[in-house]
mmCIF file of C-alpha atoms and ligand atoms in Angstrom:
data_model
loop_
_atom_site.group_PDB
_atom_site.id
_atom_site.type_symbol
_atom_site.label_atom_id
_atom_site.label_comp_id
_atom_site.label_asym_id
_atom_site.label_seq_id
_atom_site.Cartn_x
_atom_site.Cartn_y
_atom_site.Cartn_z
ATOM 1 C CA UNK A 261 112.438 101.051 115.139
ATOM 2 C CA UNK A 262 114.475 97.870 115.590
ATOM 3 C CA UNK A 263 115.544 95.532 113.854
ATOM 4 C CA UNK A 264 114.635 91.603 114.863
ATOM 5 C CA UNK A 265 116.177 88.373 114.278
ATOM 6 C CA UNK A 266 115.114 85.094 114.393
ATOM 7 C CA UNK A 267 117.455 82.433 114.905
ATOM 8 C CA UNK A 268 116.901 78.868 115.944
ATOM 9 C CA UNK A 269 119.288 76.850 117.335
ATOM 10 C CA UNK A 270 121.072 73.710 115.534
ATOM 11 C CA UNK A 271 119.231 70.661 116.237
ATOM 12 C CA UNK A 272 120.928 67.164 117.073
ATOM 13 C CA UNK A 273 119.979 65.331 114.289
ATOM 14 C CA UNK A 274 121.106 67.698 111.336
ATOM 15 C CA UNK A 275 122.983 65.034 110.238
ATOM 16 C CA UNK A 276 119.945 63.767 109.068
ATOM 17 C CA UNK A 277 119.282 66.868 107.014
ATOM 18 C CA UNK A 278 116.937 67.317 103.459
ATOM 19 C CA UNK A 279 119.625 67.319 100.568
ATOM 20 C CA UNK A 280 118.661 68.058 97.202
ATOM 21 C CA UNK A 281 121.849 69.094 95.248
ATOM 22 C CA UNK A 282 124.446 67.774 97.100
ATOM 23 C CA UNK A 283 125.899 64.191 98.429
ATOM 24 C CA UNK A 284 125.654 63.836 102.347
ATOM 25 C CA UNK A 285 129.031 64.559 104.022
ATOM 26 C CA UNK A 286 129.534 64.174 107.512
ATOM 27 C CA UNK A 287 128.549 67.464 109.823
ATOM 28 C CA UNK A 288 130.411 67.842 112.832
ATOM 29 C CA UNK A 289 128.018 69.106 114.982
ATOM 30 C CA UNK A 290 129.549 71.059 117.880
ATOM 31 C CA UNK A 291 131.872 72.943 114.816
ATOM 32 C CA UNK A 292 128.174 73.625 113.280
ATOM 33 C CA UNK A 293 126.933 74.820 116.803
ATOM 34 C CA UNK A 294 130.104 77.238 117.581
ATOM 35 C CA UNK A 295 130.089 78.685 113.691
ATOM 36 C CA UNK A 296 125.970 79.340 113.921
ATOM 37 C CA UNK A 297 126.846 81.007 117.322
ATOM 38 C CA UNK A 298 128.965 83.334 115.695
ATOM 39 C CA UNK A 299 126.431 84.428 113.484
ATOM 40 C CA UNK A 300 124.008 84.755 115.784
ATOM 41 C CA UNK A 301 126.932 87.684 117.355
ATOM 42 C CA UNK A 302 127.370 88.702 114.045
ATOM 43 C CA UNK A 303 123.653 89.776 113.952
ATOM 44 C CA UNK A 304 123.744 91.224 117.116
ATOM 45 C CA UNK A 305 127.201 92.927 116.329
ATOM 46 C CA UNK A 306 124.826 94.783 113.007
ATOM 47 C CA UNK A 307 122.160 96.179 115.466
ATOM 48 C CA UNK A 308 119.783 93.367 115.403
ATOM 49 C CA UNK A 309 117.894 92.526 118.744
ATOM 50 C CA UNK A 310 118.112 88.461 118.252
ATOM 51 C CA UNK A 311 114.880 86.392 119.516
ATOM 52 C CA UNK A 312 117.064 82.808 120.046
ATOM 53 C CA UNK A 313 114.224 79.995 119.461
ATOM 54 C CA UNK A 314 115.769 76.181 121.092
ATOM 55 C CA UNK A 315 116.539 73.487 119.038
ATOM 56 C CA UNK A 316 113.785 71.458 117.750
ATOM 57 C CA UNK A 317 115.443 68.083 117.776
ATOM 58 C CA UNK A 318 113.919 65.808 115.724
ATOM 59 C CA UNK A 319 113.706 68.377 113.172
ATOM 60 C CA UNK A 320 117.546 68.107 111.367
ATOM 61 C CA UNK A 321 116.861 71.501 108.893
ATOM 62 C CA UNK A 322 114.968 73.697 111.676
ATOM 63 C CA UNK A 323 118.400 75.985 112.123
ATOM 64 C CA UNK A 324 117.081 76.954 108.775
ATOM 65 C CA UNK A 325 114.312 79.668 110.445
ATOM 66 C CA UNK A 326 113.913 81.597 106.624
ATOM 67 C CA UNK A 327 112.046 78.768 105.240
ATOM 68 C CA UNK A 328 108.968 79.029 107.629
ATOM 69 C CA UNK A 329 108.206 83.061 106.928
ATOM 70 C CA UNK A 330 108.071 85.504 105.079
ATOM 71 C CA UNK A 331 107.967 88.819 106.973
ATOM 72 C CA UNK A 332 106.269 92.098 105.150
ATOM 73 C CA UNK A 333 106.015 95.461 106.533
ATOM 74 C CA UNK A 334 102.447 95.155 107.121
ATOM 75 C CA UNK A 335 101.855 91.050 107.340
ATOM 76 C CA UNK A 336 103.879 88.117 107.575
ATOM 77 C CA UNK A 337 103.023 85.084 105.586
ATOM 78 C CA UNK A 338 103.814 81.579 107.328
ATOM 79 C CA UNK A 339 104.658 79.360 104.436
ATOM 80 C CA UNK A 340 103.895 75.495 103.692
ATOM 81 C CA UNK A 341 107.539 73.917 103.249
ATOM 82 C CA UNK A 342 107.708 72.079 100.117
ATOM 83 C CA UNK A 343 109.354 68.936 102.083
ATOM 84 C CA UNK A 344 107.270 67.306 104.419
ATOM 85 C CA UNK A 345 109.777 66.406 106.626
ATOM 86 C CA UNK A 346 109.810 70.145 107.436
ATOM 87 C CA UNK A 347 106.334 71.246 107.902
ATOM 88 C CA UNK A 348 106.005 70.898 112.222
ATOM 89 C CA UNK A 349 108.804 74.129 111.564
ATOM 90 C CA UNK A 350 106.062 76.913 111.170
ATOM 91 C CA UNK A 351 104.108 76.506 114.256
ATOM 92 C CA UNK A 352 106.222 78.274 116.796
ATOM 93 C CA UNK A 353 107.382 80.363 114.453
ATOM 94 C CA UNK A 354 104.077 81.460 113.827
ATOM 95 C CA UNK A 355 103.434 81.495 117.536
ATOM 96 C CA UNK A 356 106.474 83.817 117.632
ATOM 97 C CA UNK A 357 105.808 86.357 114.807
ATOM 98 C CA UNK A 358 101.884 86.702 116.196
ATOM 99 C CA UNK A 359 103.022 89.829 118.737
ATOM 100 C CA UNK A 360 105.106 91.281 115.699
ATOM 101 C CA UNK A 361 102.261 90.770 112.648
ATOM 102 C CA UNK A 362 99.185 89.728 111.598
ATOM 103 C CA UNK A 363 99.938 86.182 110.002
ATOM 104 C CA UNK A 364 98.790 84.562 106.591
ATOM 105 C CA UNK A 365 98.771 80.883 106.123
ATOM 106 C CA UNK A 366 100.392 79.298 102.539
ATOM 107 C CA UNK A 367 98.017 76.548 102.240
ATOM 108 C CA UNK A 368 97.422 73.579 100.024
ATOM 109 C CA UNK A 369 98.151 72.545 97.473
ATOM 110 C CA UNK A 370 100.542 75.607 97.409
ATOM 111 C CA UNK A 371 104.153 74.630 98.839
ATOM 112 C CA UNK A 372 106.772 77.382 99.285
ATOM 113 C CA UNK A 373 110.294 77.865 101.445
ATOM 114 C CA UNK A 374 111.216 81.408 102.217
ATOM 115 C CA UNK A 375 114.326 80.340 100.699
ATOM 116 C CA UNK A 376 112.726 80.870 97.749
ATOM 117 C CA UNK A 377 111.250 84.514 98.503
ATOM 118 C CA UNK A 378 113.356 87.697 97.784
ATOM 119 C CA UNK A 379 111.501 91.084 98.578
ATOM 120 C CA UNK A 380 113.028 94.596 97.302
ATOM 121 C CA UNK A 381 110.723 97.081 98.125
ATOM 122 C CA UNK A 382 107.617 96.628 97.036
ATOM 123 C CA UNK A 383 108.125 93.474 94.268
ATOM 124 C CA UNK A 384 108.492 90.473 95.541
ATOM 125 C CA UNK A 385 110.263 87.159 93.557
ATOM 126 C CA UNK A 386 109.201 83.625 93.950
ATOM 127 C CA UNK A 387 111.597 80.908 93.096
ATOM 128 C CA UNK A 388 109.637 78.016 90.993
ATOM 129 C CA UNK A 389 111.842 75.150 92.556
ATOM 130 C CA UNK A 390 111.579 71.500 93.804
ATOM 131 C CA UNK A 391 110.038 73.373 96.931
ATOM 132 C CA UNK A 392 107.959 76.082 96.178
ATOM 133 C CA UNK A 393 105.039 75.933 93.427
ATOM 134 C CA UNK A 394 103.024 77.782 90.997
ATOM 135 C CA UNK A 395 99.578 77.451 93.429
ATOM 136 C CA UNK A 396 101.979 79.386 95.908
ATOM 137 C CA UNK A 397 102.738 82.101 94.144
ATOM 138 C CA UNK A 398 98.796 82.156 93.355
ATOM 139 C CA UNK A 399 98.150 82.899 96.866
ATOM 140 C CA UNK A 400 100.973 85.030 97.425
ATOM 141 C CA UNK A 401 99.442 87.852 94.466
ATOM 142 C CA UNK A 402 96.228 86.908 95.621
ATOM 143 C CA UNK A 403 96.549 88.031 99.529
ATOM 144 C CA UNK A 404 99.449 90.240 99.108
ATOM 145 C CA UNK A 405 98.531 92.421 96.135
ATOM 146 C CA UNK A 406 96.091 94.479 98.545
ATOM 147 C CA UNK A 407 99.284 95.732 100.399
ATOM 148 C CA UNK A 408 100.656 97.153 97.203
ATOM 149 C CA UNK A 409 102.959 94.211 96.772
ATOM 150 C CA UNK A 410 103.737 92.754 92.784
ATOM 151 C CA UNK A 411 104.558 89.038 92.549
ATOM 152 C CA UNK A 412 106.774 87.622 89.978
ATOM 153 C CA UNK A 413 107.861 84.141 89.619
ATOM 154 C CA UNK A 414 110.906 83.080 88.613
ATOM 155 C CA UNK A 415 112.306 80.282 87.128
ATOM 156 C CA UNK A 416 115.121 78.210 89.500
ATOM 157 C CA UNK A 417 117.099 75.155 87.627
ATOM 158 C CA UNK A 418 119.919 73.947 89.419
ATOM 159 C CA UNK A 419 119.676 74.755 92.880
ATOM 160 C CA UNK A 420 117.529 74.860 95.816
ATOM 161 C CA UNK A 421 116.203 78.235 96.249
ATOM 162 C CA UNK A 422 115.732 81.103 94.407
ATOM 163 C CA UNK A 423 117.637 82.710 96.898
ATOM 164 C CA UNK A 424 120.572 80.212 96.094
ATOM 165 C CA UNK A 425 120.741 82.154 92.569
ATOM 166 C CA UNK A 426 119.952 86.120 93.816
ATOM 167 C CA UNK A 427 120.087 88.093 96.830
ATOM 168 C CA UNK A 428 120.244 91.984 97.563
ATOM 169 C CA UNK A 429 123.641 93.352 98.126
ATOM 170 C CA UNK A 430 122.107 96.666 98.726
ATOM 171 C CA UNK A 431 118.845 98.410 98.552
ATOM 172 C CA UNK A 432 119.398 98.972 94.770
ATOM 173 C CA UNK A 433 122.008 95.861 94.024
ATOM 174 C CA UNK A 434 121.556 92.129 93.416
ATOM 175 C CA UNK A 435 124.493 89.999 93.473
ATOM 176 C CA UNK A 436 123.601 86.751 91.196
ATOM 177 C CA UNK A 437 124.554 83.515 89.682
ATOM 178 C CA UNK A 438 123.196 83.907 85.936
ATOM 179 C CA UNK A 439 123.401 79.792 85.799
ATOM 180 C CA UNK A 440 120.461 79.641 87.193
ATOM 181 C CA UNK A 441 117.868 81.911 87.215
ATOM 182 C CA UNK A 442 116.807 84.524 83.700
ATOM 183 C CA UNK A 443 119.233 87.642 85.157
ATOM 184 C CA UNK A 444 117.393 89.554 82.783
ATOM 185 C CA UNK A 445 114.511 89.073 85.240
ATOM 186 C CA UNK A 446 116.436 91.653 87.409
ATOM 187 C CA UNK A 447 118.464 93.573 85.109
ATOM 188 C CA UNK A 448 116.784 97.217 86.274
ATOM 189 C CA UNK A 449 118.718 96.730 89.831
ATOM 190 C CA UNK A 450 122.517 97.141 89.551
ATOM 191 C CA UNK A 451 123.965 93.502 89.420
ATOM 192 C CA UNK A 452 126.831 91.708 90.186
ATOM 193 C CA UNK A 453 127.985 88.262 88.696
ATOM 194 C CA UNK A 454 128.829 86.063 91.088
ATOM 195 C CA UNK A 455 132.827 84.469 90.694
ATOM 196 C CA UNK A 456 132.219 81.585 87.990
ATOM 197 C CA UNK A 457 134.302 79.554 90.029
ATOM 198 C CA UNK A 458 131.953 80.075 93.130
ATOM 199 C CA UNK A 459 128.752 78.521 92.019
ATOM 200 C CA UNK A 460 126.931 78.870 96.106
ATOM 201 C CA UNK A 461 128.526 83.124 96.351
ATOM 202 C CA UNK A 462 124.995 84.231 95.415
ATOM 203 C CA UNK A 463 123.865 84.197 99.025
ATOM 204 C CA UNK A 464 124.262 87.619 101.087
ATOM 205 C CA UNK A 465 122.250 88.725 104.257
ATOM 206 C CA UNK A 466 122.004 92.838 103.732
ATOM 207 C CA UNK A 467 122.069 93.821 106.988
ATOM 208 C CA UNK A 468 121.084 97.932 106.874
ATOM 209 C CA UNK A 469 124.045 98.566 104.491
ATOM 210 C CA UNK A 470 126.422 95.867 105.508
ATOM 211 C CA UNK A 471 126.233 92.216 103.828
ATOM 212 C CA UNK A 472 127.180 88.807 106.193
ATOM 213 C CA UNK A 473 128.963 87.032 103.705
ATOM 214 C CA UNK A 474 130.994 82.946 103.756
ATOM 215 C CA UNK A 475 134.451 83.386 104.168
ATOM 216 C CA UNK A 476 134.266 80.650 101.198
ATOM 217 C CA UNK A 477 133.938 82.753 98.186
ATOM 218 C CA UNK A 478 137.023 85.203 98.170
ATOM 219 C CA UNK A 479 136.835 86.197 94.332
ATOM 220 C CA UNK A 480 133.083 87.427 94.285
ATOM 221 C CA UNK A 481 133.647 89.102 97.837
ATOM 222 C CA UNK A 482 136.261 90.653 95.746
ATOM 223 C CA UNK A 483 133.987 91.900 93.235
ATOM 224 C CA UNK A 484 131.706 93.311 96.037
ATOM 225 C CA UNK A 485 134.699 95.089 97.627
ATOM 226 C CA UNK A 486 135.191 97.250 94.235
ATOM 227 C CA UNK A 487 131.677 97.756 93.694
ATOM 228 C CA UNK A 488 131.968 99.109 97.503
ATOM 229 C CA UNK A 489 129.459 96.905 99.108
ATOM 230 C CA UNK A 490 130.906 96.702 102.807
ATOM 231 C CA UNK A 491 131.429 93.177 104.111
ATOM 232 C CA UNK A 492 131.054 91.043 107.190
ATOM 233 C CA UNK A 493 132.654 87.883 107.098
ATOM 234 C CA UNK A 494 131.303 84.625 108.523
ATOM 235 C CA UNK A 495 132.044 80.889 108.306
ATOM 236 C CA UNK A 496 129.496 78.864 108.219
ATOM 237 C CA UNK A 497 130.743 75.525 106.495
ATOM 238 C CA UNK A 498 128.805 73.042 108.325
ATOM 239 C CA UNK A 499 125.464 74.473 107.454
ATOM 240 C CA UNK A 500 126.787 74.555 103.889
ATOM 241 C CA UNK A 501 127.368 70.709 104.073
ATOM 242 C CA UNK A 502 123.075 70.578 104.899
ATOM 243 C CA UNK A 503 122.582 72.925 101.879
ATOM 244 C CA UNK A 504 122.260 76.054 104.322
ATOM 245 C CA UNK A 505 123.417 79.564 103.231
ATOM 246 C CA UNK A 506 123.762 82.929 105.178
ATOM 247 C CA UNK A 507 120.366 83.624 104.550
ATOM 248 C CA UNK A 508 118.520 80.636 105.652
ATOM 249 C CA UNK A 509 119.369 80.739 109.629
ATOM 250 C CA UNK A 510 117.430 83.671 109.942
ATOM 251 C CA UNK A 511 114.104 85.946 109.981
ATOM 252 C CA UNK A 512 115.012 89.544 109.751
ATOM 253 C CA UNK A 513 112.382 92.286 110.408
ATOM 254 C CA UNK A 514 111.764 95.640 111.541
ATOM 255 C CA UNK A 515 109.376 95.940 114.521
ATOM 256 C CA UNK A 516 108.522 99.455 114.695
ATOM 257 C CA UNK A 517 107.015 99.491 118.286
HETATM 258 C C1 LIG B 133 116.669 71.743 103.127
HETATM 259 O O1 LIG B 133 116.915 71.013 102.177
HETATM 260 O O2 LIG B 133 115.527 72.149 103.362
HETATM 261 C C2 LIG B 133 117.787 72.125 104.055
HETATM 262 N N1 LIG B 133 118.718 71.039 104.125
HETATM 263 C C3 LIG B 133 118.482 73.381 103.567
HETATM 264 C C4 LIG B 133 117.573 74.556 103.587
HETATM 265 C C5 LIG B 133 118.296 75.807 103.237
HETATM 266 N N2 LIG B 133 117.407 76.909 103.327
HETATM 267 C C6 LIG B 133 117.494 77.984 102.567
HETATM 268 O O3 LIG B 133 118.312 78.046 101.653
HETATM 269 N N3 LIG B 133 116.604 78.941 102.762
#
């Protein structure tokens, strides 16, 4: 069994990124190149064979590879992004994922981002944000409810993604920022409160048992430390500037060929 990333290279125009939440700053580019290059190693570094798809460049947020999947066990699901600017992402993605899984198609009027998709085990949550919609969700229980799958939806207010508010810290922990999302929603997984002075800290990649986690938010990765959830530190600040997290610059899955 191995484990598979997909990464996608920065594109030229990110500068000309989707912002929802936050006021455009200026993105040096090759800094943004050299800090999503280190992630990439990071990846590799945790055991994870990385599949390195070019640049798209007229595309400014396809570095942001989670949006266009989501990747099940049994079936991936290639989503419909919620802005339109994004939707050319998914096909070679798709074309990509077709030797791994069998593929579903989001279609319309659903939108979704992967963004806004957290699986543990067999329930799966679905951010209700700007990008991802109610018809989505619909066909999400609908086609993935025959794989033993439940689908909640959850409430986002705030920020972009449900996975801007909750991620998995470990197979049975969730590390979240209660400002916006219901943390009651996941109060039968161990959780940890994100720093209230680090509003973005909800956003971990769990790696088998290791977490890549910004270098930006020292206080909650102090709170993971005691809780003795084992870090790996990277910087990605550029991406942050385009409203990217740890999360969104890749597709992690296990191919078990
Ligand atoms: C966007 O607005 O679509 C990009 N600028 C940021 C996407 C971040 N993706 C993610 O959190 N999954």
């Amino acid at each position: 069994m191995t484990q598979v990333a997909i990464t996608r290279a920065v594109s030229a125009s990110l500068g000309q990124c989707e912002l929802t939440h936050q006021a455009r700053q200026s993105i040096d580019l090759d800094l943004a190149r050299k800090q999503h290059t280190k992630y990439e190693a990071c990846l590799e570094r945790l055991g994870c064979k990385v599949i390195y798809l070019p640049e798209l460049p007229n595309h400014p947020d396809a570095v942001f590879v989670e949006d266009t999947a989501i990747i099940l066990d049994e079936i991936a699901v290639i989503t419909r992004p919620g802005a339109i600017s994004r939707r050319e992402e998914i096909e070679s993605v798709a074309a990509t994922l077709l030797p791994f899984r069998g593929l579903l198609q989001i279609e319309a009027p659903g939108t979704l981002d992967g963004g806004d998709v957290l699986v543990i085990g067999k329930d799966i949550y679905v951010g209700l944000s700007s990008r991802s919609n109610k018809q989505a969700v619909g066909q999400m229980r609908a086609r993935i409810a025959p794989f033993g799958y439940r689908v909640h939806s959850v409430e986002v207010h705030g920020c972009l993604h449900l996975k801007s508010a909750v991620t998995t810290v470990s197979a049975n922990t969730v590390l979240v920022n209660p400002s916006w999302i219901d943390a009651h929603l996941f109060e039968h997984y161990e959780v940890i409160d994100i720093h209230p002075s680090e509003a973005f800290a909800a956003n971990g990649l769990l790696i088998g048992e290791t977490v890549i986690y910004p270098i930006t938010f020292p206080r909650t990765a102090e709170q993971l430390d005691k809780r003795g959830i084992r870090i790996e530190p990277v910087d990605l600040s550029e991406l942050a500037k385009a409203e990217g997290a740890v999360t969104c610059c890749s597709l992690v899955f296990t191919d078990s060929n």
